mmCIF file of N, CA and C in Angstrom:
data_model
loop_
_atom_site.group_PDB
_atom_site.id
_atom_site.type_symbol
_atom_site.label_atom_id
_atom_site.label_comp_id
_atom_site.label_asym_id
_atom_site.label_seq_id
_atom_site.Cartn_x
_atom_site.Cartn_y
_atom_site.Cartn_z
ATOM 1 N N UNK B 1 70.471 92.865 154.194
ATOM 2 C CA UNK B 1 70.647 92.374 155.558
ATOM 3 C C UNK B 1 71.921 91.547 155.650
ATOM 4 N N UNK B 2 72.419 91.606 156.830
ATOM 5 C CA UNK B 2 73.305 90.644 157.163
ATOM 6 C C UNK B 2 73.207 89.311 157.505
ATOM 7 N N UNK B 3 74.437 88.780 157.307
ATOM 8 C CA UNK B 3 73.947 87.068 157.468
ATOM 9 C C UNK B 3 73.802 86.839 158.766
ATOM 10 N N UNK B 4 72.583 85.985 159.143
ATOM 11 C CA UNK B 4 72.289 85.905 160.233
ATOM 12 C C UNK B 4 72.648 84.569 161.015
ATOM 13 N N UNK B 5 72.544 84.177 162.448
ATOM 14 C CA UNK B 5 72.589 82.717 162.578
ATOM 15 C C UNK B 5 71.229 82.386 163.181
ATOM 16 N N UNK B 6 70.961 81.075 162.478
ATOM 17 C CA UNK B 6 69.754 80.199 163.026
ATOM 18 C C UNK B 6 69.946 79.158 164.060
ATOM 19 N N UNK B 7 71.279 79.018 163.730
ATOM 20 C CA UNK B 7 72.148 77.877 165.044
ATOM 21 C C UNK B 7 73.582 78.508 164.703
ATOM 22 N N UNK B 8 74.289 77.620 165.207
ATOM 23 C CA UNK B 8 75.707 77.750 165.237
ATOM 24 C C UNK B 8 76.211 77.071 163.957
ATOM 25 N N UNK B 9 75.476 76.248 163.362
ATOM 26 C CA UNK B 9 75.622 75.577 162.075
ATOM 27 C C UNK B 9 75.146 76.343 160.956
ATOM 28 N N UNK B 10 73.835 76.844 161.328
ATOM 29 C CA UNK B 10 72.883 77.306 160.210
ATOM 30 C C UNK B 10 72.962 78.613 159.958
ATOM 31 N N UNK B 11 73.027 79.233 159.194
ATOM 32 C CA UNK B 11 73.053 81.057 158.734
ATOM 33 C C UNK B 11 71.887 81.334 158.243
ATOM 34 N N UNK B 12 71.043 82.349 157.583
ATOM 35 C CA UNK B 12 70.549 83.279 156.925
ATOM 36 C C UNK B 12 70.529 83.975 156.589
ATOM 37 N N UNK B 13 70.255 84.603 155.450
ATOM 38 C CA UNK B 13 70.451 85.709 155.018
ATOM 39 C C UNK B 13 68.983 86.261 153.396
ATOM 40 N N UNK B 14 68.223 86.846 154.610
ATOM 41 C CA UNK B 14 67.065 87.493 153.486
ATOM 42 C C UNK B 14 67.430 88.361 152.702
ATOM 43 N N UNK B 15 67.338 87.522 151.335
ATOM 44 C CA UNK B 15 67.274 88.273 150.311
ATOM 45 C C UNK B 15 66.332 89.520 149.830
ATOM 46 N N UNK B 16 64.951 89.340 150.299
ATOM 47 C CA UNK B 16 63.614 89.995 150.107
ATOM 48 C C UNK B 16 62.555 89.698 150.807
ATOM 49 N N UNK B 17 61.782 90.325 151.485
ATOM 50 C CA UNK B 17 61.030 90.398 152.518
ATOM 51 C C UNK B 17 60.057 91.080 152.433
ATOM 52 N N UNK B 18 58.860 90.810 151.603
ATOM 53 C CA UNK B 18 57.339 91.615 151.560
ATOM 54 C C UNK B 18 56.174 90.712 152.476
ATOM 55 N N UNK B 19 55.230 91.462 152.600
ATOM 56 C CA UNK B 19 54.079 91.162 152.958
ATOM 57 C C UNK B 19 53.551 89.613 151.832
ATOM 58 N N UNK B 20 53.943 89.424 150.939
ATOM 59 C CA UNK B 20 53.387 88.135 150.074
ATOM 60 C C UNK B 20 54.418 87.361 149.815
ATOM 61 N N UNK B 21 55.750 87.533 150.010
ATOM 62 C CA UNK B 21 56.646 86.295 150.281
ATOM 63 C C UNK B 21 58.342 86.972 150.785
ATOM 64 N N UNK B 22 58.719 85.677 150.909
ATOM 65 C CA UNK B 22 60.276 86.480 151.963
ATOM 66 C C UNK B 22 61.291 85.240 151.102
ATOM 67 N N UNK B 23 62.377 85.620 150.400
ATOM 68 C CA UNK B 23 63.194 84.929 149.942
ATOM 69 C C UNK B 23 64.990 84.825 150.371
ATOM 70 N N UNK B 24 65.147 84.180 150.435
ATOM 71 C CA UNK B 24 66.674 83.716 151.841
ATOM 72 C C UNK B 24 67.577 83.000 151.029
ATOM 73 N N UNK B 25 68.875 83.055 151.205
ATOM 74 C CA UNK B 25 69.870 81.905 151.412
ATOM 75 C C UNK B 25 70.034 81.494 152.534
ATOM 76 N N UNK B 26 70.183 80.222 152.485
ATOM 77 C CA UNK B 26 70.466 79.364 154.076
ATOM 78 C C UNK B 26 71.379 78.672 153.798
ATOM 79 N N UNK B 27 72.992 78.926 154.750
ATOM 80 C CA UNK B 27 74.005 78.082 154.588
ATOM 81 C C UNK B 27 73.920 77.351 155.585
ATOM 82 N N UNK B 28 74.547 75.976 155.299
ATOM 83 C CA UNK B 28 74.864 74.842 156.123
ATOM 84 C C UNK B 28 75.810 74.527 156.651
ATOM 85 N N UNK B 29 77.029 74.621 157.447
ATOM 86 C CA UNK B 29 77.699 74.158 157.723
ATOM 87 C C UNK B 29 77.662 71.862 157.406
ATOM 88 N N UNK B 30 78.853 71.567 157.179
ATOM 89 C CA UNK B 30 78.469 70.458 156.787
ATOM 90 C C UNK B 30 77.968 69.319 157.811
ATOM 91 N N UNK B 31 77.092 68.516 157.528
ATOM 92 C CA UNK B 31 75.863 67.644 158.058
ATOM 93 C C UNK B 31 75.764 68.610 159.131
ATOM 94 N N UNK B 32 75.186 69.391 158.974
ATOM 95 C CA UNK B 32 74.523 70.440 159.363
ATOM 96 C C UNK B 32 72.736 70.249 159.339
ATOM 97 N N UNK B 33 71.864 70.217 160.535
ATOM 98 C CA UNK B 33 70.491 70.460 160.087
ATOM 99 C C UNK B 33 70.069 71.839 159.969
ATOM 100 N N UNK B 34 68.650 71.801 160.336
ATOM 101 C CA UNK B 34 67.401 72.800 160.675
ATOM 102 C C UNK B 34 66.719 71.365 161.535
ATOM 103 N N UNK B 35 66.173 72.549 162.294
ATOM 104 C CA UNK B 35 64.689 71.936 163.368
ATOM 105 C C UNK B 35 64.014 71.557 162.552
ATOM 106 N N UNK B 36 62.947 70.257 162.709
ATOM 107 C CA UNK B 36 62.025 70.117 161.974
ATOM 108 C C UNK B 36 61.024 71.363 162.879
ATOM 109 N N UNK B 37 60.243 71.308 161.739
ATOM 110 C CA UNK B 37 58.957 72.801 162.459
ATOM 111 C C UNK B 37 58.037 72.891 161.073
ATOM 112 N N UNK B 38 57.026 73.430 161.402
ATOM 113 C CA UNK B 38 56.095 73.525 160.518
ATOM 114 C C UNK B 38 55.431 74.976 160.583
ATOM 115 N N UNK B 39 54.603 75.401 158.956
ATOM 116 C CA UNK B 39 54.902 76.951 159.558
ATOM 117 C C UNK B 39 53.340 77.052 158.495
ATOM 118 N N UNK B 40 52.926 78.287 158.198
ATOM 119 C CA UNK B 40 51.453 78.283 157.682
ATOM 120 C C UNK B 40 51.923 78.633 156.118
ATOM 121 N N UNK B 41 52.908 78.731 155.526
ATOM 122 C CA UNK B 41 53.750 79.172 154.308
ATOM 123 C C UNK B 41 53.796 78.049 153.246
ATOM 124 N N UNK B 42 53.292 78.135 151.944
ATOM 125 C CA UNK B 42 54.024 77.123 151.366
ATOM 126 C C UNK B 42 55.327 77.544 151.180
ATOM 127 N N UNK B 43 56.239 77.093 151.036
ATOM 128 C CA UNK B 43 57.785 76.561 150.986
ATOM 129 C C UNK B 43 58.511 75.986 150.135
ATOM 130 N N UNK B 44 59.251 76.630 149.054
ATOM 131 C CA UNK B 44 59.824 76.048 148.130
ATOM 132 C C UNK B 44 61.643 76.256 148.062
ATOM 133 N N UNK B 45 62.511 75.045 147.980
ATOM 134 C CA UNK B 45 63.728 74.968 148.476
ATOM 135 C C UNK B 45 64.875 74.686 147.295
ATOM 136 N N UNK B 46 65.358 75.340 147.002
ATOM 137 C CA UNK B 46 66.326 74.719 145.117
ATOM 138 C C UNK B 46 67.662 75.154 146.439
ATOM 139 N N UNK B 47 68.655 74.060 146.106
ATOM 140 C CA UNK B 47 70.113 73.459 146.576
ATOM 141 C C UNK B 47 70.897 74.256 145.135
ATOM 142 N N UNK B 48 71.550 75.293 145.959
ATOM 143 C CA UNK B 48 72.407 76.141 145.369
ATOM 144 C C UNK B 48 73.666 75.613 144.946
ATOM 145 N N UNK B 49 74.291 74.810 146.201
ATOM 146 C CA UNK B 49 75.154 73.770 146.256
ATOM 147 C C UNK B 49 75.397 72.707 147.350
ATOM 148 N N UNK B 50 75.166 71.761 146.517
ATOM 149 C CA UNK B 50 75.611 70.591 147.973
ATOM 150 C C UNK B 50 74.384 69.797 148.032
ATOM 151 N N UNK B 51 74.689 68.882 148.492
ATOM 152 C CA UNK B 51 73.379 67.492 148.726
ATOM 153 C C UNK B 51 72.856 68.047 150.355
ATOM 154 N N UNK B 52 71.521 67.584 149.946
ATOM 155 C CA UNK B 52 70.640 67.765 151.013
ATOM 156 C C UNK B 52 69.356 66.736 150.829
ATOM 157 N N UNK B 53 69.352 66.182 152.474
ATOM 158 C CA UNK B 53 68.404 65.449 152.658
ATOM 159 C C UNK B 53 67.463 66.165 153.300
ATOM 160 N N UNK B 54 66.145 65.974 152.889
ATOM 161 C CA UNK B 54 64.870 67.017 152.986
ATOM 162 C C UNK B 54 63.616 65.936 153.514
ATOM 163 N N UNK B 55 63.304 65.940 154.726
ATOM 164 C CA UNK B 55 62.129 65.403 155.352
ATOM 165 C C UNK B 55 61.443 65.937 154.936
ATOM 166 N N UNK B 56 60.082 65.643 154.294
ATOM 167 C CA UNK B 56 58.457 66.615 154.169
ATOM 168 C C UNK B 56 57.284 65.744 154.446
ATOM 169 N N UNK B 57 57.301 65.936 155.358
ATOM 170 C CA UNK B 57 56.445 65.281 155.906
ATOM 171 C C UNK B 57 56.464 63.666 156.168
ATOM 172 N N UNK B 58 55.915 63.101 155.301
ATOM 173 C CA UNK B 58 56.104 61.564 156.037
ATOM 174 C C UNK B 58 57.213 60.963 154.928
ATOM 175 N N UNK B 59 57.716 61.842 153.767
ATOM 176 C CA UNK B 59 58.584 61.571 152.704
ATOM 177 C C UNK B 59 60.000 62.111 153.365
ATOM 178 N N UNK B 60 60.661 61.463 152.825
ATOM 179 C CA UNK B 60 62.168 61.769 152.937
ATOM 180 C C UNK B 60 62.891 61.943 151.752
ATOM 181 N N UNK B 61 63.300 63.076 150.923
ATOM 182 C CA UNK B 61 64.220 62.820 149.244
ATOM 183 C C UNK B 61 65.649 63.715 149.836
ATOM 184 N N UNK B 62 66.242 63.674 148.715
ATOM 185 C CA UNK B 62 67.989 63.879 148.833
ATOM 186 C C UNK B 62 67.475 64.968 147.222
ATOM 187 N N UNK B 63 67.948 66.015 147.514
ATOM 188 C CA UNK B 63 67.887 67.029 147.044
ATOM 189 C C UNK B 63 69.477 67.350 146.356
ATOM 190 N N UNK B 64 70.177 67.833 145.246
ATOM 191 C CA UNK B 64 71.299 67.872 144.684
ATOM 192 C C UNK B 64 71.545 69.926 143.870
ATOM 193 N N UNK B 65 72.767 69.815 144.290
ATOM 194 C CA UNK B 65 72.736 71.637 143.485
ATOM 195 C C UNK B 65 71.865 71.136 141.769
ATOM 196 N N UNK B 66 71.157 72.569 141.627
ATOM 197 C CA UNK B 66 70.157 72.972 141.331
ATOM 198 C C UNK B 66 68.589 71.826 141.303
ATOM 199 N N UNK B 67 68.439 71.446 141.789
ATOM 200 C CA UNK B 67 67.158 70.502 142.645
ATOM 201 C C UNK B 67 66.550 71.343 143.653
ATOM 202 N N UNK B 68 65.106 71.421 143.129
ATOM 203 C CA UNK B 68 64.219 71.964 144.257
ATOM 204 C C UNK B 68 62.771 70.837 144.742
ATOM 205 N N UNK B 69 62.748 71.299 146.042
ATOM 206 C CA UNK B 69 61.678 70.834 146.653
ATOM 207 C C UNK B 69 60.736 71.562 146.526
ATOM 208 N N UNK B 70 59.514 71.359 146.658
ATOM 209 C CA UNK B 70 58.211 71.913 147.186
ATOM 210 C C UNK B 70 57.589 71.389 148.770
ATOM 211 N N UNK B 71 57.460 72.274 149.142
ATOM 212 C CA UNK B 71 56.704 71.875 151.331
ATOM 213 C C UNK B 71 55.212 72.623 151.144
ATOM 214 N N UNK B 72 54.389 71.902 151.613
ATOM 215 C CA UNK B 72 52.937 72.600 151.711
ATOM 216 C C UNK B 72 52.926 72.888 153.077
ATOM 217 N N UNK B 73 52.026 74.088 153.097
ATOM 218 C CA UNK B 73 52.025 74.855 154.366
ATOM 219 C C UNK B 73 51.249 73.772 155.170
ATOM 220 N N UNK B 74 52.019 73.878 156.576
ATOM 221 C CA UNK B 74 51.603 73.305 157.822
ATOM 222 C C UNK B 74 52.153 71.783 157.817
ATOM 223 N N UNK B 75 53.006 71.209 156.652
ATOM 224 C CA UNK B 75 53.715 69.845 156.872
ATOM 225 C C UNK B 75 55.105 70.197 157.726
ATOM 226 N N UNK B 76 55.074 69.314 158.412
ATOM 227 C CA UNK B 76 56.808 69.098 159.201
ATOM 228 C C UNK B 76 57.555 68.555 158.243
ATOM 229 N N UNK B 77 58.756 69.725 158.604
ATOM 230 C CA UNK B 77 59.758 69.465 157.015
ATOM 231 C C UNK B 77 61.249 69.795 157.883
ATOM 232 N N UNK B 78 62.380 69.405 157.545
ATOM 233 C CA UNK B 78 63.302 69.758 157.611
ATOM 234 C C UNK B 78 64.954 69.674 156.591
ATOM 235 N N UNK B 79 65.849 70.305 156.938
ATOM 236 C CA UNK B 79 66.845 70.190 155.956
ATOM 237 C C UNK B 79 67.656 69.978 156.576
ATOM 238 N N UNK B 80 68.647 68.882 155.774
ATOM 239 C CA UNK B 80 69.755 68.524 156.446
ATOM 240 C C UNK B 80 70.802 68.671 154.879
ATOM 241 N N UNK B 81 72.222 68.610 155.544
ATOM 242 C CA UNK B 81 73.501 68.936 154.504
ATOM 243 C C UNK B 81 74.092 67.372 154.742
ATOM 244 N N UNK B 82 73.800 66.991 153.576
ATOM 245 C CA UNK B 82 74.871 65.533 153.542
ATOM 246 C C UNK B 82 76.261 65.556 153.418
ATOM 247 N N UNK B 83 76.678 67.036 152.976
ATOM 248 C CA UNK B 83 78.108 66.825 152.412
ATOM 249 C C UNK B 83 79.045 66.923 153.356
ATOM 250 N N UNK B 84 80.284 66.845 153.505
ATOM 251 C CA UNK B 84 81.799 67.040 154.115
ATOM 252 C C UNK B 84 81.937 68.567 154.067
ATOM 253 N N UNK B 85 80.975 69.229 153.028
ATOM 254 C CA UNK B 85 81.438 71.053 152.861
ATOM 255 C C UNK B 85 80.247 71.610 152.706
ATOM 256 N N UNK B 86 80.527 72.698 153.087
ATOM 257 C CA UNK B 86 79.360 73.854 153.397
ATOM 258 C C UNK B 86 78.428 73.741 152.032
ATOM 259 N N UNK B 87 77.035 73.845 152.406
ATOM 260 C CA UNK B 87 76.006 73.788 151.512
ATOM 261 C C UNK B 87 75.422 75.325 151.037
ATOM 262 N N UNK B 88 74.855 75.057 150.457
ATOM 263 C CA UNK B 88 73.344 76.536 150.660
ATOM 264 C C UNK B 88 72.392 76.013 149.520
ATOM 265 N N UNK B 89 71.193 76.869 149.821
ATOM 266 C CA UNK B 89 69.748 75.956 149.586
ATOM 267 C C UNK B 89 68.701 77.748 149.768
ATOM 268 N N UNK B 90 68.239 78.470 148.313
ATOM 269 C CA UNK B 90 67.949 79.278 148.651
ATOM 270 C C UNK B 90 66.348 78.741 148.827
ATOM 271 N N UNK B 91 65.809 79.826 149.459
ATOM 272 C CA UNK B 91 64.398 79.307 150.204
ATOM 273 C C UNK B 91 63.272 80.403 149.874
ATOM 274 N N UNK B 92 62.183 79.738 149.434
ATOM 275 C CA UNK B 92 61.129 80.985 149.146
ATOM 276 C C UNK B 92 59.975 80.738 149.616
ATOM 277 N N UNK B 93 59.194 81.379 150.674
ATOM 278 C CA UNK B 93 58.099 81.272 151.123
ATOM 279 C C UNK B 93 56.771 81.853 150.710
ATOM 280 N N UNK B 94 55.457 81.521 150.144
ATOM 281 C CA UNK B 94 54.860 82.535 150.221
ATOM 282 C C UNK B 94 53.224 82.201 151.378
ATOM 283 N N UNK B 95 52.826 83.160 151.920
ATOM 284 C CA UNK B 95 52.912 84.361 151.936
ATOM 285 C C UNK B 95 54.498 84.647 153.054
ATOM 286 N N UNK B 96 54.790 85.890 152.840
ATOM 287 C CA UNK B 96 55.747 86.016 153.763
ATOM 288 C C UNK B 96 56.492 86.007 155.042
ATOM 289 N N UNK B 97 57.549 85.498 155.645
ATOM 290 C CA UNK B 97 57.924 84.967 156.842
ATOM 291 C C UNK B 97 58.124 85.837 157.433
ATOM 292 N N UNK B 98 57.208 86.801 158.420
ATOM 293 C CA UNK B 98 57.583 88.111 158.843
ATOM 294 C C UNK B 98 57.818 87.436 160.135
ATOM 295 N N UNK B 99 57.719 86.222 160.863
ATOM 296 C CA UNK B 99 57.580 85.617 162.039
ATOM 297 C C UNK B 99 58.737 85.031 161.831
ATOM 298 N N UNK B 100 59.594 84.228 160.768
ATOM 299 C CA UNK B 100 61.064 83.896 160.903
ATOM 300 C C UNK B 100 62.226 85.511 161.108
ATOM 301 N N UNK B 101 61.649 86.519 160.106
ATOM 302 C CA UNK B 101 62.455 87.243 160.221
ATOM 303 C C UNK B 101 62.189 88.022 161.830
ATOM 304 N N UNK B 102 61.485 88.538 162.342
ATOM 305 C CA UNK B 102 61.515 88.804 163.325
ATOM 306 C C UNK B 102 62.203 87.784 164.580
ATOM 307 N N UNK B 103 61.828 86.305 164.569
ATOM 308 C CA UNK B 103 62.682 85.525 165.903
ATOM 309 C C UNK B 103 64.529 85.586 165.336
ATOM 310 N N UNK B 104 64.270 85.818 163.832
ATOM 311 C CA UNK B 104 65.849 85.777 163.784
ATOM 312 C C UNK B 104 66.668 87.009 164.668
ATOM 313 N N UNK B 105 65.970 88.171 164.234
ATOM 314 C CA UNK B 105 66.496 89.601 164.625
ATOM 315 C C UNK B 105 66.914 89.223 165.616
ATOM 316 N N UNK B 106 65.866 88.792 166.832
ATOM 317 C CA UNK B 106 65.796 88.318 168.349
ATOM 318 C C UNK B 106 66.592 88.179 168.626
ATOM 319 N N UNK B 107 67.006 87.081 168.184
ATOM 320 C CA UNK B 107 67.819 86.218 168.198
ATOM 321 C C UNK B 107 69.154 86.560 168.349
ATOM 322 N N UNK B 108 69.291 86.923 167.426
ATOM 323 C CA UNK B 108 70.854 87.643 167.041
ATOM 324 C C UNK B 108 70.964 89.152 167.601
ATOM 325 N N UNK B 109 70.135 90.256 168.200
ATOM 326 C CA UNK B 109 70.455 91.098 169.255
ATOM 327 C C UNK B 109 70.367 90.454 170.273
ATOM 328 N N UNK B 110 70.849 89.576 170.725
ATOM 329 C CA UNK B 110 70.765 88.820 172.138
ATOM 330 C C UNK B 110 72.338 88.149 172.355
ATOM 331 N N UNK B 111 72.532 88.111 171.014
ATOM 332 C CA UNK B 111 74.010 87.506 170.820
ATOM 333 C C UNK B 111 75.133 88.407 170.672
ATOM 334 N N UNK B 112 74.327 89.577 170.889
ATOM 335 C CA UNK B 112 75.909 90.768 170.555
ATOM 336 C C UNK B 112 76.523 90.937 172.010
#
């Protein structure tokens, strides 16, 4: 797939996409977020490159290239890019995000 946008800051790009989990790179443009949102998936996040501050729930940590988080399904979580330069933070959900990949598609045939 092609890289997609989640904002004007944020990209995607699914790596793998089954019925039991969906795995992504997500670039950041710098101090760059994501929405906080909460989803039924557990959620696990390793910083490819670049500092990232990671809300999970009522915790807040700073995440560093190769540093991963863990998100339990249904906590409000979000990611933010601390740095001056573009980040990425690959992302693995399981069971699979057939509901991110589909609003992305949306999304982005709406923008052509």
């Amino acid at each position: 797939m092609n890289l997609l946008h989640l904002t004007d800051e944020v990209t995607i790009e699914f790596l793998s996409h089954q019925a039991g989990s969906t795995v992504s790179r997500i670039d950041f443009d710098p101090h760059a977020a994501a929405a906080v949102h909460a989803h039924a998936q557990e959620e696990i996040n390793y910083a490819l490159q670049g500092r990232f501050e990671v809300k999970n729930g009522a915790e807040t940590l700073v995440i560093e290239t190769g540093q991963a988080v863990h998100i339990a399904p249904n906590v409000a979580h979000n990611i933010t890019n601390l740095g001056e330069t573009p980040g990425s933070v690959l992302s693995f959900w399981a069971p699979g995000r057939q509901d991110l990949v589909d609003f992305v598609q949306k999304k982005n045939a709406g923008s052509d």
